[in-house]
Short mmCIF file of C-alpha atoms in Angstrom, two decimals:
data_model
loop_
_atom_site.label_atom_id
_atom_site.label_comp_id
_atom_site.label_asym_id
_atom_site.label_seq_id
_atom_site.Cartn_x
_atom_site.Cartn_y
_atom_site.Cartn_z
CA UNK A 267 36.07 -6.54 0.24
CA UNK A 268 34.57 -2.71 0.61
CA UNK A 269 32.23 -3.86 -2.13
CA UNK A 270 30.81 -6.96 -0.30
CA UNK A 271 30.47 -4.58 2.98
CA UNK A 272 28.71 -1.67 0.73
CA UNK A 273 25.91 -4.34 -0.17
CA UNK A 274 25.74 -5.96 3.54
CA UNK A 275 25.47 -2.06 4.53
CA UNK A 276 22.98 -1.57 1.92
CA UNK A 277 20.87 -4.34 2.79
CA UNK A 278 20.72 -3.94 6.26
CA UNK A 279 19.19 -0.37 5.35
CA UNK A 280 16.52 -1.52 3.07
CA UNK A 281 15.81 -4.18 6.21
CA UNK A 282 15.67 -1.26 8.57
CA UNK A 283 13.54 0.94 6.18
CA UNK A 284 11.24 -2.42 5.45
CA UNK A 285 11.35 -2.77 9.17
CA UNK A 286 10.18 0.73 9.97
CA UNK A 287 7.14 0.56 7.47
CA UNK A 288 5.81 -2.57 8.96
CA UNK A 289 5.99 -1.19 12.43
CA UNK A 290 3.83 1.54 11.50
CA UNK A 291 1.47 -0.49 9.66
CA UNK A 292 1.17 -2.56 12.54
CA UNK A 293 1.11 0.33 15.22
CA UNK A 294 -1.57 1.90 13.23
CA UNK A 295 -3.08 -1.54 13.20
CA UNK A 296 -3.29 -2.19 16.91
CA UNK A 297 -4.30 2.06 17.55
CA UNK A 298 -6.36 2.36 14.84
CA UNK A 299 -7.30 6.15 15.61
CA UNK A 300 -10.92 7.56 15.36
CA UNK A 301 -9.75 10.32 13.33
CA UNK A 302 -8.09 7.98 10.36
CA UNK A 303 -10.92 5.06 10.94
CA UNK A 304 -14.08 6.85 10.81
CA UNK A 305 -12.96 9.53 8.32
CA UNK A 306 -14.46 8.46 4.68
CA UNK A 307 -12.43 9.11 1.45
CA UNK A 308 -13.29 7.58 -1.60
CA UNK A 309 -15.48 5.07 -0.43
CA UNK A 310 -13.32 4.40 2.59
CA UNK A 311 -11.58 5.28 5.74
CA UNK A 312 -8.30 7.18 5.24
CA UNK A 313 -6.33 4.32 7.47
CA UNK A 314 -6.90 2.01 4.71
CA UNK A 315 -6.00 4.33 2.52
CA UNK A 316 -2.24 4.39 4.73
CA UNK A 317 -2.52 1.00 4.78
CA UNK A 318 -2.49 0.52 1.16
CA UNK A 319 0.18 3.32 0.30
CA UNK A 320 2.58 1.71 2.64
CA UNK A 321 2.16 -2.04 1.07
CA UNK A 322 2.44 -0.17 -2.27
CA UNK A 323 5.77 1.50 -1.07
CA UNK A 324 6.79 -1.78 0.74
CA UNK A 325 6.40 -3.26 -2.39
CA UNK A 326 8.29 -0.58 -4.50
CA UNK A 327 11.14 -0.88 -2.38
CA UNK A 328 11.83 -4.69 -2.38
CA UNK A 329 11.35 -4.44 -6.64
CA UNK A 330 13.95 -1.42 -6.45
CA UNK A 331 16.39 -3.24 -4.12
CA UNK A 332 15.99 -6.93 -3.99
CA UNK A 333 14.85 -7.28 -7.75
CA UNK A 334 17.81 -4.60 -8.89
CA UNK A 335 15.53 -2.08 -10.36
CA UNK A 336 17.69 0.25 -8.87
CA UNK A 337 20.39 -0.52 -11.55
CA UNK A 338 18.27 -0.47 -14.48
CA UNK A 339 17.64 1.96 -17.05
CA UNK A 340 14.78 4.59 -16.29
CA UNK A 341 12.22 3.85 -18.90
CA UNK A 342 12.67 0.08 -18.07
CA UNK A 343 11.91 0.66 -14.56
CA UNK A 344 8.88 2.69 -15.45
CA UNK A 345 7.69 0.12 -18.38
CA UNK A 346 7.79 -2.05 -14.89
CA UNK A 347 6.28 -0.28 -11.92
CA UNK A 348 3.53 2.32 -13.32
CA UNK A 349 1.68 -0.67 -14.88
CA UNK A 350 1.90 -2.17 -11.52
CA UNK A 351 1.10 0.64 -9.06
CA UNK A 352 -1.58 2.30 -11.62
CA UNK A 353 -3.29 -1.18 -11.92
CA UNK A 354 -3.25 -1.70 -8.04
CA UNK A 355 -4.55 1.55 -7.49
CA UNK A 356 -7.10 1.24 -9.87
CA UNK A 357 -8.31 -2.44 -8.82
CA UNK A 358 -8.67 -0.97 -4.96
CA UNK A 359 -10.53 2.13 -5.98
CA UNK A 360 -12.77 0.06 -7.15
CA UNK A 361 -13.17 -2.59 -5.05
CA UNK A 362 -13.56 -0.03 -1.72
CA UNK A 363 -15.38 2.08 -3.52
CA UNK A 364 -18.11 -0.29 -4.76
CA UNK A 365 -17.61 -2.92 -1.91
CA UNK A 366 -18.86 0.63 0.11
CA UNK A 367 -21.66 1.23 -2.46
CA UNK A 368 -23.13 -2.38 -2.17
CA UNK A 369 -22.87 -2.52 1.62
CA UNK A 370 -24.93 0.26 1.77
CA UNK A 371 -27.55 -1.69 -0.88
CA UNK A 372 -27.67 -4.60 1.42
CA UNK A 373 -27.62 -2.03 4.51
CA UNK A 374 -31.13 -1.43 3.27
CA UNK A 375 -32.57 -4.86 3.26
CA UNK A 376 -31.08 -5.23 6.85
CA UNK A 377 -32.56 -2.36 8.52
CA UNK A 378 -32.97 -4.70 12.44
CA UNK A 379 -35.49 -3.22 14.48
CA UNK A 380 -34.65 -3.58 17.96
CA UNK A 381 -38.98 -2.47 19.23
#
């Protein structure tokens, strides 16, 4: 019986922790502050930068809990997750960085003149 309540405990921590992130996502969402939105790094503001660090670690914690990576041995878990997180992070350097670098291409085509 202790061992069904240790995984009902368990769970209901990973919800809260889940739980937490999301809010904070969403918070920053709703705010979005000046100082995070209009920053630049790396071809982009550092709120999307939060925003994809939290999905990452979202993501990281439902493999670690709900797919029982947790339990595994440690160079299984890493034959698993740095593929995964160095591949993400790679695909969305890219993609903000040169999404930014052709929007300011086009940006020069579409110079409006308000005279």
């Amino acid at each position: 019986m202790s061992h069904a309540k240790s995984h009902t405990a368990l769970i209901w921590k990973v919800f809260a922790f889940l739980s937490l992130v999301t809010i904070v996502e969403v918070f920053l969402g709703i705010v979005k502050p000046a100082s995070l939105n209009l920053t630049q790094f790396l071809g982009t503001s550092i709120l999307n930068w939060i925003f994809l660090i939290l999905t990452l670690v979202k993501a990281y914690g439902i493999a670690w809990y709900f797919m029982h990576l947790k339990d595994e041995k440690t160079w299984f878990r890493r034959a698993i997750v740095w593929p995964v997180v160095f591949l993400i992070g790679y695909l969305a350097f890219f993609l903000l960085y040169e999404g930014d670098a052709i929007g300011m291409i086009v940006q020069e085509w579409t110079r409006w003149s308000y005279n």
